[in-house]
XYZ file of C-alpha atoms in Angstrom:
771
model
C -1.851 -14.552 -20.203
C -5.477 -15.728 -20.247
C -8.806 -13.997 -19.651
C -12.510 -14.798 -19.789
C -13.925 -14.589 -23.313
C -17.082 -12.639 -24.162
C -19.976 -14.287 -25.989
C -18.883 -15.513 -29.438
C -20.039 -13.684 -32.596
C -19.759 -14.957 -36.136
C -18.129 -12.849 -38.806
C -20.110 -11.845 -41.860
C -17.586 -9.813 -43.809
C -17.885 -11.887 -46.980
C -20.995 -10.647 -48.708
C -20.955 -7.246 -47.004
C -20.753 -3.971 -48.989
C -17.575 -2.709 -47.306
C -15.996 0.401 -48.792
C -12.573 -0.146 -50.315
C -9.824 0.121 -47.717
C -7.264 1.316 -50.262
C -9.406 4.270 -51.351
C -8.573 6.345 -48.270
C -4.925 6.644 -49.210
C -5.795 7.331 -52.851
C -8.273 10.071 -52.002
C -5.885 11.705 -49.532
C -2.951 11.688 -51.925
C -1.037 8.951 -50.112
C -1.030 6.417 -52.920
C 2.426 5.520 -54.155
C 2.853 4.961 -57.864
C 6.051 4.139 -59.685
C 6.530 7.685 -60.953
C 6.540 8.877 -57.315
C 9.731 6.909 -56.690
C 13.289 8.171 -56.770
C 16.699 6.743 -55.919
C 20.039 8.257 -55.065
C 22.306 8.843 -58.073
C 19.406 7.987 -60.398
C 19.525 8.318 -64.174
C 16.521 8.851 -66.429
C 15.796 6.930 -69.604
C 14.144 8.082 -72.815
C 13.477 5.769 -75.723
C 13.980 6.544 -79.381
C 11.169 4.877 -81.281
C 10.864 4.226 -84.973
C 8.967 6.803 -86.994
C 8.928 4.365 -89.908
C 6.403 1.507 -89.989
C 8.521 -0.891 -92.031
C 12.135 -0.543 -92.962
C 15.645 -1.918 -92.940
C 18.021 -0.334 -90.428
C 21.202 0.653 -92.244
C 22.820 2.498 -89.368
C 22.368 4.182 -85.990
C 24.795 7.003 -85.133
C 24.469 8.044 -81.503
C 27.784 9.909 -81.167
C 26.215 13.369 -81.121
C 23.713 12.291 -78.483
C 26.457 10.796 -76.315
C 28.307 14.114 -76.443
C 25.362 16.055 -75.046
C 25.784 17.481 -71.513
C 24.271 15.233 -68.878
C 24.034 12.195 -71.163
C 25.760 9.106 -69.783
C 25.023 6.494 -72.424
C 23.034 5.588 -75.498
C 22.123 1.925 -75.821
C 21.371 0.312 -79.190
C 21.118 -3.288 -80.357
C 24.898 -3.279 -80.918
C 25.459 -2.629 -77.201
C 23.256 -5.537 -76.183
C 24.871 -8.133 -78.373
C 22.574 -11.091 -78.960
C 19.170 -9.432 -78.734
C 16.666 -11.548 -76.789
C 13.038 -11.903 -77.807
C 10.062 -11.612 -75.479
C 8.760 -15.106 -74.566
C 5.113 -15.995 -74.985
C 3.118 -16.409 -71.792
C -0.139 -17.733 -73.216
C -1.120 -19.917 -76.193
C 2.421 -20.474 -77.553
C 1.898 -22.645 -80.625
C 5.175 -23.637 -82.353
C 4.229 -21.614 -85.436
C 3.509 -18.461 -83.445
C 6.859 -18.520 -81.637
C 8.595 -17.555 -84.885
C 7.109 -14.054 -84.590
C 8.289 -13.087 -81.095
C 9.348 -9.467 -80.611
C 13.005 -8.538 -80.039
C 13.505 -6.219 -77.072
C 15.083 -3.628 -79.376
C 14.980 -3.257 -83.136
C 17.889 -4.776 -85.018
C 18.036 -5.305 -88.740
C 14.467 -4.121 -89.319
C 11.721 -2.016 -87.811
C 8.185 -3.286 -88.184
C 5.926 -0.673 -86.565
C 5.897 2.975 -85.616
C 6.930 3.084 -81.973
C 9.348 0.159 -81.983
C 12.359 0.899 -79.714
C 15.635 1.634 -81.531
C 17.776 3.240 -78.805
C 17.718 4.187 -75.122
C 19.269 7.413 -73.841
C 20.406 7.610 -70.196
C 20.835 11.089 -68.749
C 20.793 13.089 -65.532
C 17.195 14.194 -66.108
C 14.227 13.126 -68.190
C 14.384 16.414 -70.106
C 18.048 15.945 -71.037
C 17.367 12.389 -72.144
C 14.398 13.481 -74.267
C 16.420 16.282 -75.869
C 19.257 13.909 -76.734
C 16.919 11.679 -78.749
C 16.893 14.350 -81.446
C 20.665 14.010 -81.866
C 20.546 10.315 -82.782
C 20.826 9.780 -86.535
C 18.996 6.683 -87.751
C 19.306 5.556 -91.356
C 16.301 3.430 -92.319
C 15.600 2.158 -95.810
C 11.812 2.371 -96.056
C 10.057 -0.792 -97.210
C 6.477 -1.241 -98.487
C 3.976 -1.216 -95.627
C 1.417 -3.864 -94.758
C -1.278 -1.665 -93.287
C -4.313 -3.968 -93.158
C -5.440 -7.587 -92.921
C -6.316 -7.943 -96.589
C -2.863 -6.909 -97.743
C -1.250 -9.096 -95.098
C -3.101 -12.202 -96.276
C -1.887 -11.734 -99.838
C 1.708 -12.331 -98.647
C 3.045 -10.040 -101.355
C 4.984 -7.997 -98.787
C 6.538 -10.209 -96.117
C 7.383 -8.821 -92.673
C 9.526 -11.816 -91.644
C 11.437 -12.924 -94.736
C 12.914 -15.977 -93.024
C 9.435 -17.258 -92.223
C 7.842 -16.382 -95.551
C 4.288 -15.679 -94.438
C 2.251 -12.990 -92.685
C -0.107 -15.565 -91.174
C 1.535 -16.939 -88.015
C -1.161 -19.540 -87.399
C -4.833 -20.465 -87.538
C -6.513 -21.485 -84.291
C -9.488 -23.815 -84.603
C -12.154 -24.823 -82.090
C -14.672 -27.600 -82.761
C -17.782 -29.083 -81.203
C -19.747 -31.694 -83.115
C -19.547 -31.538 -86.890
C -20.307 -28.138 -88.414
C -19.749 -29.281 -91.992
C -21.606 -28.587 -95.225
C -24.033 -31.403 -94.510
C -25.203 -29.767 -91.293
C -25.815 -26.480 -93.089
C -27.198 -27.771 -96.378
C -29.930 -29.740 -94.619
C -30.986 -26.863 -92.345
C -34.345 -25.144 -93.031
C -32.755 -21.730 -92.417
C -29.235 -20.372 -92.657
C -27.687 -16.908 -92.765
C -24.142 -15.698 -93.232
C -22.864 -12.200 -92.486
C -19.575 -10.330 -92.256
C -18.769 -8.306 -89.133
C -15.797 -6.322 -87.880
C -14.606 -4.722 -84.648
C -12.166 -1.834 -84.738
C -8.739 -1.643 -83.126
C -8.807 -0.009 -79.702
C -7.192 -0.693 -76.351
C -7.194 -0.571 -72.561
C -5.674 2.935 -72.098
C -5.165 2.837 -68.291
C -5.203 6.144 -66.449
C -1.599 5.671 -65.313
C 1.045 5.173 -68.025
C 3.735 2.558 -67.501
C 6.910 3.220 -65.556
C 9.913 1.392 -64.117
C 12.721 2.034 -61.674
C 15.538 -0.523 -61.877
C 18.473 -0.787 -59.447
C 21.464 -3.086 -59.808
C 23.269 -4.307 -56.664
C 26.715 -5.244 -57.952
C 27.806 -6.730 -54.653
C 24.853 -9.120 -54.483
C 24.544 -9.372 -58.288
C 20.859 -8.648 -57.929
C 18.463 -6.492 -59.949
C 15.419 -4.872 -58.335
C 12.662 -3.703 -60.659
C 10.005 -1.430 -59.189
C 6.752 -0.914 -61.067
C 5.858 -4.542 -61.731
C 2.231 -5.632 -61.774
C -0.192 -8.233 -63.132
C 2.313 -11.130 -63.480
C 5.496 -10.165 -61.566
C 6.680 -13.751 -61.074
C 6.313 -14.593 -64.755
C 8.192 -11.430 -65.681
C 10.891 -12.218 -63.139
C 11.467 -15.566 -64.825
C 11.616 -13.963 -68.275
C 14.003 -11.206 -67.189
C 16.276 -13.657 -65.352
C 16.643 -15.721 -68.509
C 17.330 -12.663 -70.655
C 19.931 -11.253 -68.264
C 21.472 -14.668 -67.545
C 20.699 -14.452 -63.848
C 19.188 -16.916 -61.359
C 15.551 -16.132 -60.646
C 16.466 -15.426 -57.037
C 18.649 -12.551 -58.303
C 15.677 -10.731 -59.809
C 13.334 -8.894 -57.464
C 10.025 -7.478 -58.720
C 8.262 -4.898 -56.536
C 4.654 -3.857 -57.018
C 3.310 -0.441 -56.005
C -0.100 1.134 -56.518
C -1.322 0.771 -60.084
C -3.617 3.174 -61.902
C -5.511 0.532 -63.853
C -4.424 -2.515 -65.786
C -7.331 -4.017 -67.787
C -5.117 -6.749 -69.237
C -2.547 -4.442 -70.849
C -0.437 -3.169 -67.929
C 2.055 -5.608 -66.476
C 2.793 -7.783 -69.475
C 6.467 -8.035 -70.498
C 7.344 -5.234 -72.926
C 10.697 -4.250 -74.468
C 11.196 -1.650 -71.745
C 10.979 -4.369 -69.080
C 14.338 -5.610 -70.352
C 15.907 -2.359 -71.542
C 15.617 -0.451 -68.249
C 17.077 -3.212 -66.017
C 19.764 -3.875 -68.619
C 20.713 -0.180 -68.556
C 20.836 -0.187 -64.743
C 23.258 -3.107 -64.706
C 25.339 -1.713 -67.554
C 25.846 1.690 -65.895
C 25.749 0.559 -62.271
C 23.221 3.268 -61.389
C 19.460 3.282 -60.770
C 17.490 4.015 -63.945
C 13.969 5.377 -64.095
C 11.614 5.516 -67.077
C 8.061 6.805 -67.342
C 6.213 6.789 -70.635
C 4.197 9.782 -71.824
C 0.705 9.427 -73.232
C 1.849 9.390 -76.841
C 4.182 6.494 -76.030
C 1.393 4.820 -74.092
C -0.996 4.928 -77.038
C 1.714 3.860 -79.481
C 3.600 1.203 -77.514
C 1.149 -0.392 -75.048
C -0.679 -3.428 -76.407
C -3.537 -2.669 -78.774
C -6.532 -4.986 -78.987
C -9.834 -6.074 -80.578
C -8.915 -5.637 -84.268
C -10.861 -8.427 -86.027
C -13.293 -9.324 -88.769
C -15.487 -12.377 -88.987
C -17.557 -14.280 -91.530
C -20.202 -15.927 -89.352
C -22.889 -18.367 -90.422
C -25.653 -20.063 -88.453
C -28.143 -22.790 -89.317
C -31.532 -23.044 -87.597
C -34.787 -24.918 -87.603
C -37.851 -22.860 -88.535
C -38.707 -22.437 -84.861
C -35.314 -20.824 -84.283
C -33.602 -23.792 -82.674
C -29.905 -23.502 -83.457
C -28.383 -26.416 -85.332
C -24.907 -25.265 -86.281
C -22.524 -22.326 -86.216
C -19.361 -21.867 -88.235
C -17.057 -18.939 -88.734
C -13.775 -17.800 -90.088
C -12.332 -14.842 -88.242
C -9.187 -12.889 -88.948
C -7.365 -10.968 -86.237
C -4.808 -8.246 -86.928
C -2.215 -8.852 -84.202
C 0.220 -6.152 -85.285
C 3.890 -6.548 -86.090
C 4.843 -9.240 -83.548
C 3.259 -11.847 -81.309
C 3.733 -10.572 -77.788
C 3.308 -12.432 -74.487
C -0.424 -13.051 -74.861
C -0.966 -11.799 -78.386
C -2.808 -14.956 -79.446
C -5.149 -15.120 -76.451
C -7.978 -13.041 -77.919
C -7.881 -15.165 -81.082
C -8.062 -18.356 -79.044
C -10.991 -16.979 -77.056
C -12.866 -16.056 -80.232
C -12.494 -19.641 -81.402
C -13.724 -21.101 -78.129
C -16.510 -18.735 -77.038
C -18.027 -17.446 -80.279
C -20.978 -19.773 -79.647
C -21.511 -18.013 -76.306
C -24.013 -19.258 -73.693
C -26.088 -21.074 -76.288
C -26.782 -24.743 -76.914
C -25.410 -25.348 -80.416
C -24.687 -29.000 -81.314
C -22.274 -28.296 -84.156
C -19.639 -25.556 -84.012
C -16.454 -24.876 -85.936
C -14.538 -21.612 -85.658
C -11.261 -20.923 -87.449
C -9.334 -17.811 -86.442
C -6.394 -16.729 -88.590
C -3.827 -14.432 -87.018
C -2.160 -11.995 -89.410
C 0.714 -9.616 -88.806
C 0.766 -6.032 -90.069
C 2.953 -2.955 -89.562
C 1.046 -1.835 -86.478
C 1.567 -1.905 -82.734
C 1.352 -5.518 -81.480
C -1.805 -6.577 -79.675
C -2.458 -8.240 -76.348
C -5.339 -8.774 -73.985
C -7.853 -6.112 -73.065
C -10.701 -6.812 -70.637
C -12.832 -9.580 -72.124
C -10.315 -10.385 -74.876
C -11.973 -12.060 -77.837
C -15.260 -12.235 -75.968
C -16.306 -8.631 -76.649
C -15.665 -9.207 -80.353
C -17.420 -12.593 -80.381
C -20.524 -11.316 -78.657
C -20.859 -8.418 -81.079
C -20.800 -10.735 -84.096
C -23.034 -13.455 -82.656
C -25.667 -11.252 -81.053
C -26.000 -9.116 -84.188
C -26.549 -12.212 -86.320
C -29.069 -13.605 -83.844
C -31.225 -10.488 -84.132
C -31.045 -10.674 -87.920
C -32.030 -14.353 -87.891
C -34.905 -13.786 -85.473
C -36.276 -11.069 -87.752
C -35.993 -13.335 -90.807
C -37.821 -16.143 -89.013
C -40.480 -13.874 -87.511
C -39.479 -14.922 -83.991
C -39.284 -12.580 -81.018
C -35.653 -11.704 -80.221
C -36.022 -12.689 -76.580
C -37.709 -15.978 -77.434
C -34.962 -16.812 -79.939
C -32.368 -16.516 -77.191
C -34.447 -18.181 -74.509
C -35.035 -21.202 -76.738
C -31.318 -21.725 -77.280
C -29.723 -20.896 -73.925
C -27.738 -23.648 -72.246
C -29.990 -25.255 -69.641
C -29.083 -25.907 -66.035
C -29.673 -29.599 -66.706
C -26.914 -29.456 -69.357
C -24.234 -28.541 -66.807
C -21.352 -29.072 -67.006
C -21.610 -28.023 -70.639
C -18.576 -28.591 -72.864
C -17.454 -25.658 -74.993
C -15.801 -26.177 -78.393
C -12.324 -27.652 -77.977
C -9.336 -25.644 -79.209
C -7.508 -28.183 -81.315
C -3.929 -27.006 -81.838
C -3.514 -26.000 -78.210
C -5.630 -28.930 -76.954
C -7.650 -26.642 -74.682
C -10.942 -28.049 -73.409
C -13.274 -26.131 -71.112
C -16.811 -26.413 -69.818
C -19.402 -24.213 -68.155
C -19.491 -25.251 -64.509
C -22.943 -24.216 -63.275
C -25.786 -21.818 -63.889
C -29.379 -21.155 -64.862
C -29.090 -18.700 -67.740
C -32.857 -18.193 -67.912
C -32.857 -16.535 -64.487
C -30.447 -13.752 -65.409
C -32.267 -13.150 -68.702
C -35.634 -12.879 -66.953
C -34.227 -10.622 -64.238
C -32.643 -8.352 -66.851
C -35.942 -8.048 -68.758
C -37.799 -7.243 -65.531
C -35.294 -4.632 -64.349
C -35.272 -3.065 -67.801
C -39.095 -3.069 -68.078
C -38.804 -4.761 -71.447
C -42.500 -5.333 -72.053
C -43.292 -1.650 -71.487
C -40.405 -0.320 -73.555
C -41.014 -2.736 -76.410
C -43.897 -0.451 -77.408
C -41.336 2.273 -78.222
C -39.062 0.024 -80.274
C -38.493 1.517 -83.721
C -40.699 4.530 -83.024
C -39.851 8.077 -84.127
C -40.393 10.261 -81.058
C -39.402 13.907 -80.871
C -37.338 13.613 -84.016
C -35.298 10.648 -82.773
C -35.570 6.931 -83.484
C -35.885 4.766 -80.372
C -34.687 1.183 -80.011
C -34.078 -1.503 -77.417
C -32.084 -4.744 -77.399
C -31.003 -7.554 -75.106
C -28.091 -9.973 -75.248
C -26.655 -12.845 -73.225
C -23.064 -13.782 -72.458
C -20.750 -15.928 -70.393
C -17.416 -15.037 -68.822
C -14.629 -17.525 -68.318
C -12.475 -16.785 -65.279
C -10.563 -18.328 -62.425
C -7.664 -19.363 -64.618
C -5.169 -21.715 -62.943
C -2.926 -23.381 -62.347
C -2.729 -22.199 -58.727
C -2.211 -19.305 -56.336
C -0.197 -19.069 -53.128
C -0.598 -16.944 -49.994
C 0.859 -16.622 -46.507
C -0.776 -15.547 -43.255
C 1.377 -14.419 -40.317
C 0.579 -13.387 -36.737
C 2.356 -10.143 -35.820
C 3.585 -8.974 -32.409
C 0.490 -6.839 -31.803
C -1.862 -9.722 -32.605
C -2.735 -8.438 -36.045
C -2.546 -10.628 -39.133
C -0.451 -9.903 -42.197
C -1.599 -11.402 -45.477
C 0.874 -11.955 -48.302
C -0.578 -12.907 -51.673
C 0.800 -13.894 -55.054
C -2.114 -12.140 -56.721
C -1.441 -8.696 -58.112
C -3.374 -5.489 -57.524
C -4.226 -3.622 -60.701
C -6.952 -1.433 -59.240
C -9.600 -4.083 -58.604
C -9.662 -3.695 -54.809
C -7.882 -6.871 -53.696
C -6.738 -5.346 -50.405
C -10.353 -5.024 -49.324
C -11.834 -8.283 -50.579
C -8.860 -10.362 -49.470
C -9.091 -8.815 -46.001
C -12.794 -9.724 -45.897
C -12.081 -13.325 -46.832
C -9.217 -13.649 -44.351
C -11.156 -12.077 -41.487
C -14.098 -14.404 -41.991
C -11.940 -17.477 -42.406
C -9.930 -16.683 -39.254
C -12.949 -15.478 -37.257
C -11.207 -12.214 -36.364
C -12.364 -8.592 -36.661
C -11.514 -7.174 -40.070
C -9.325 -4.461 -38.562
C -7.046 -7.254 -37.345
C -6.006 -7.861 -40.963
C -3.536 -5.029 -40.839
C -1.763 -5.514 -44.156
C -2.562 -7.142 -47.484
C 0.746 -7.272 -49.323
C 0.372 -8.250 -52.937
C 2.217 -9.037 -56.125
C 5.840 -8.468 -55.209
C 8.159 -11.449 -55.505
C 9.362 -10.993 -51.903
C 6.102 -12.126 -50.340
C 5.541 -15.719 -51.425
C 7.746 -18.343 -53.030
C 5.716 -18.340 -56.249
C 2.769 -16.245 -57.346
C 0.704 -16.327 -60.498
C -0.726 -12.828 -60.698
C -4.015 -11.242 -61.678
C -5.535 -11.835 -65.075
C -8.575 -13.555 -66.544
C -10.734 -12.710 -63.500
C -8.754 -15.089 -61.293
C -7.948 -13.155 -58.104
C -10.995 -14.089 -56.006
C -11.270 -17.644 -57.295
C -7.601 -18.576 -56.986
C -6.292 -16.113 -54.388
C -9.447 -16.140 -52.263
C -9.542 -19.905 -51.968
C -5.809 -19.982 -51.211
C -6.536 -17.606 -48.321
C -9.183 -20.025 -47.052
C -6.602 -22.796 -47.124
C -3.974 -20.740 -45.287
C -6.520 -19.580 -42.715
C -7.531 -23.140 -41.920
C -3.874 -24.088 -41.411
C -3.166 -21.031 -39.244
C -6.258 -21.716 -37.121
C -4.977 -25.256 -36.584
C -1.571 -23.962 -35.464
C -3.144 -21.444 -33.092
C -5.522 -23.976 -31.623
C -2.707 -26.475 -31.067
C -0.559 -23.834 -29.369
C -3.469 -22.632 -27.245
C -4.404 -26.178 -26.267
C -0.917 -26.748 -24.872
C -1.178 -23.632 -22.717
C -4.706 -24.360 -21.501
C -4.100 -28.086 -21.172
C -7.039 -29.147 -23.292
C -7.677 -30.663 -26.690
C -7.076 -28.558 -29.805
C -10.625 -29.317 -30.927
C -11.884 -27.590 -27.780
C -10.306 -24.265 -28.757
C -12.432 -21.674 -30.539
C -10.959 -18.601 -32.225
C -13.223 -15.624 -31.721
C -12.697 -11.850 -31.974
C -8.934 -12.128 -32.013
C -8.668 -14.554 -29.103
C -8.176 -18.277 -28.702
C -10.939 -19.379 -26.331
C -10.825 -22.554 -24.240
C -13.722 -24.827 -23.298
C -16.437 -24.171 -20.731
C -16.868 -23.559 -17.952
C -13.753 -21.386 -17.608
C -13.698 -20.243 -21.233
C -10.187 -18.910 -20.703
C -8.996 -16.752 -23.593
C -5.528 -16.048 -24.972
C -4.930 -12.986 -27.150
C -3.570 -13.650 -30.615
C -0.479 -11.566 -29.922
C 0.642 -14.400 -27.671
C 1.055 -16.464 -30.844
C 3.214 -13.930 -32.674
C 5.500 -15.592 -35.182
C 3.087 -18.297 -36.223
C 2.507 -18.355 -39.957
C 0.900 -20.624 -42.527
C 1.150 -20.969 -46.269
C -1.916 -21.691 -48.338
C -2.513 -22.690 -51.904
C -5.375 -23.374 -54.252
C -4.930 -25.284 -57.478
C -7.391 -25.888 -60.278
C -7.187 -26.637 -63.978
C -10.859 -25.861 -64.585
C -12.281 -22.426 -65.261
C -15.381 -20.921 -63.716
C -18.064 -19.322 -65.866
C -20.095 -16.335 -64.754
C -22.990 -15.410 -66.994
C -25.678 -12.834 -67.493
C -27.747 -10.610 -69.736
C -27.613 -6.915 -70.676
C -30.264 -4.641 -72.169
C -29.969 -1.195 -73.740
C -32.383 1.575 -74.718
C -31.141 4.185 -77.204
C -32.430 7.176 -79.135
C -30.758 7.936 -82.473
C -30.748 11.245 -84.305
C -30.708 10.195 -87.960
C -29.701 13.693 -89.051
C -26.397 13.612 -87.150
C -25.796 9.949 -86.285
C -25.686 10.794 -82.593
C -26.803 8.036 -80.216
C -28.066 8.771 -76.713
C -27.972 5.883 -74.274
C -31.199 6.372 -72.306
C -30.889 3.302 -70.115
C -28.587 0.315 -69.707
C -29.142 -2.676 -67.418
C -26.591 -5.391 -66.630
C -27.467 -8.558 -64.690
C -24.877 -11.194 -63.837
C -24.543 -14.267 -61.638
C -21.055 -14.582 -60.182
C -21.521 -17.608 -57.946
C -20.498 -15.969 -54.669
C -20.331 -12.243 -54.010
C -17.521 -11.234 -51.658
C -18.200 -7.489 -51.747
C -21.276 -6.089 -53.533
C -19.770 -2.576 -53.669
C -16.525 -3.529 -55.382
C -18.390 -5.894 -57.694
C -20.794 -3.121 -58.643
C -17.868 -0.842 -59.423
C -16.247 -3.546 -61.543
C -19.428 -4.062 -63.559
C -20.266 -0.381 -64.104
C -16.687 0.442 -65.062
C -16.561 -2.457 -67.497
C -19.845 -1.391 -69.126
C -18.469 2.121 -69.633
C -15.337 0.699 -71.229
C -17.520 -1.383 -73.510
C -19.556 1.663 -74.481
C -16.332 3.523 -75.240
C -15.355 0.712 -77.565
C -18.792 0.611 -79.165
C -19.122 4.346 -79.847
C -15.841 6.238 -79.452
C -12.451 4.563 -79.305
C -10.579 3.803 -82.512
C -6.906 3.454 -83.413
C -6.779 4.555 -87.037
C -3.715 3.977 -89.232
C -3.028 5.391 -92.684
C -1.615 3.441 -95.626
C 1.930 4.207 -94.435
C 1.386 2.596 -91.053
C 1.245 5.938 -89.224
C -1.065 6.107 -86.199
C -3.480 8.993 -86.785
C -5.218 8.845 -83.411
C -2.211 8.909 -81.100
C -3.438 11.516 -78.607
C -6.567 12.198 -76.588
C -7.404 14.934 -79.078
C -8.125 12.180 -81.604
C -8.544 8.982 -79.610
C -11.851 9.599 -77.864
C -12.507 8.213 -74.372
C -15.819 8.120 -72.485
C -16.402 10.640 -69.696
C -18.774 10.542 -66.737
C -21.375 12.597 -68.594
C -21.466 10.408 -71.709
C -23.341 7.442 -70.226
C -25.015 8.541 -66.980
C -27.723 5.859 -66.768
C -26.213 2.426 -66.148
C -27.665 -0.039 -63.662
C -26.092 -3.276 -62.468
C -27.615 -6.213 -60.602
C -25.468 -9.052 -59.257
C -26.795 -12.455 -58.263
C -25.230 -15.431 -56.496
C -27.868 -18.061 -57.180
C -25.566 -20.684 -58.687
C -22.201 -21.062 -56.914
C -19.357 -22.779 -58.702
C -18.849 -26.418 -57.684
C -15.153 -26.096 -58.515
C -13.905 -24.274 -55.407
C -14.783 -24.098 -51.698
C -16.002 -20.484 -51.876
C -18.259 -21.180 -54.849
C -16.832 -18.042 -56.445
C -16.559 -17.235 -60.125
C -14.539 -14.591 -61.935
C -16.443 -11.333 -62.346
C -14.035 -8.672 -63.586
C -14.864 -8.827 -67.280
C -18.545 -9.696 -67.637
C -19.595 -6.060 -67.710
C -17.772 -5.369 -70.975
C -18.381 -8.572 -72.933
C -21.920 -8.100 -74.339
C -21.918 -4.308 -74.667
C -20.978 -3.968 -78.348
C -23.590 -6.441 -79.520
C -26.349 -5.087 -77.305
C -25.981 -1.420 -78.253
C -25.506 -2.251 -81.940
C -28.733 -4.250 -81.867
C -30.508 -1.381 -80.112
C -29.318 1.030 -82.804
C -30.435 -1.429 -85.492
C -33.845 -1.721 -83.850
C -34.152 2.066 -83.727
C -33.224 2.490 -87.375
C -34.974 -0.588 -88.726
C -37.420 1.512 -90.726
C -34.449 3.089 -92.522
C -32.876 -0.267 -93.338
C -29.741 0.331 -91.267
C -28.082 -2.921 -90.152
C -24.762 -2.151 -88.386
C -22.124 -4.790 -89.054
C -19.059 -2.851 -87.933
C -17.902 -1.039 -84.816
C -17.519 1.710 -83.711
C -20.893 3.355 -84.098
C -19.461 6.864 -83.870
C -21.723 9.667 -85.165
C -19.827 10.136 -88.461
C -19.757 6.415 -89.214
C -23.388 5.898 -88.239
C -24.441 8.915 -90.288
C -22.679 7.373 -93.285
C -24.555 4.099 -92.704
C -27.833 5.992 -92.610
C -27.052 7.835 -95.833
C -26.008 4.593 -97.539
C -29.221 2.873 -96.427
C -31.321 5.765 -97.721
C -29.497 5.727 -101.037
C -30.057 1.993 -101.358
C -33.734 2.414 -100.508
C -34.109 5.208 -103.057
C -32.395 3.113 -105.720
C -34.856 0.318 -105.118
């Protein structure tokens, strides 16, 4: 059926501040999370976790638990047989592989929270109660509770390996040797540290696994982030073909790099479902979440720079040490690798060498958390830059401006990671523009008059810092577009939704690329392994770059199919067909139009592949007031400016940036996983592990630019999910240092919580008095 087409209008959805489509169902209580799910004849799982940080398992007696009413089984390592280990997803050096985590403890336990047994019962309460009836005999061993003790190798966690240092990752640019430093007019070396903290998503983890004995197929509901990677891992562990493992993604209450990696429970729950032939559901409580979900950040660094007298950077070298916990999990080495590669940041430094040693301790294993390794690196580097500028009598802004990578330097090669042979380069950008815009938005010149002043009993300080954000990680992403019977378009993507708003931004991209109204994109189906042949997930700020450009590719192919089909009906050339407002329109003068529903069943697959990363960049500035009597810091103003290449949706981008800044402020001032000498987590609840609230940091402003698109993809997009958090620690620490400069306080460690900062102030006063 054909009709006359109205005047053509171009779509402009990309770049428009469209409110998130998914928010309506969330706000009206129609979101569906894994804990909302149930299945007929379902059992509930509870996990017995080690209360001992390091010990030898001498026996596990579960007979009393098995005898409890409503309990169907108790699974231990003995029931599994050969216990598989969790494979590494990122940065798997041969040395690191020796420290993979078994899915359940056998022989030894190495951290508090390590799974020892799984109880399956008719209800979650019955399963939890039965845990108390399991008798575990553990011979306690000496505990390795910190990096220093781990490096001594006096107490070995893996006796067969014989060391607590899995590997050292090195990145090099130029030749940062003694000659480069000894000949420099100025050099300074300092020691910095960043405390252990983590992502702490709003929604704890959960799984619902169902075994279909007839089809010999396992379905796992609750997957996210990297469902296809986890499908491959689980298939290997359960000795199944990949096609016999189905991962289903539902709504996710935040990921931030931690949710969706492969954890012990991702094997134990499906294994239990197959063993018992019944659906099994597990949802962790908050104590489990804080104890068992990947921790992050825990590092210290000896950092040294060499400069000319005018502040021009000559060389940078560092040795960092990261506490990665008791095992190397899927991406446990990624933060360490990032520290090695990006410690030099967005600055032009001819000679760089960074060595990062990974050490294991009797703590929860680590993984990625938004801006992994970059948050830590920026804190160390930006603190040292302010110290050096003060020594040299150079303005802090001028010191940075003089050393920023120039647009003429692009593409600019970053230090190469040697063992892993990872090379990367900044793709495009003018870093001066974002710095200048940040200073203008912040009113730097006006506020500089208040820097270091005591006003109303509080010390005031300001600071600025620059950063870059690597994103768009490959190797590829796949999507499918399909025309439905009502003329709407369904979009299937391999990217995962972890709360970042992909349903909205992907719909914008698809609508523009297809030249259809946005309401015609009726479904954006993401993550689950049913939708595309192979997906690669959402991590490292890759969804827009990889998934978005794959959508462009699929849209072009679908447009070609529609135009060819329409041309046959209208007896014209395919090049004469225009797709506009959900219709295929023929040439003048008739301009006959065919509704898209006439092409129902047409579909096209799209892909985008790239082995090069994109690099967003920017600058942040902070203004603080510090009460020296209490150590309390008030954040008066915070400004973040970033260039992300191409902005798909200013509203969602703004939310990403503001949320990331708040997370960074939480890490800078509040959040801290503290362990005692026995490896016991002392801050394992929200009564002790402090999180930021809406009232803590009310004044945060974000400005996004798209002046310098990436030359590496058709959209010109760059990753933008992590830039907001990366520079926060360094910027606020420098602002606090500027405020308390008259007292001689030079923060070298995070967090800057009131008690810790008060102690620094008292120590500085005591030192000053002694002098």
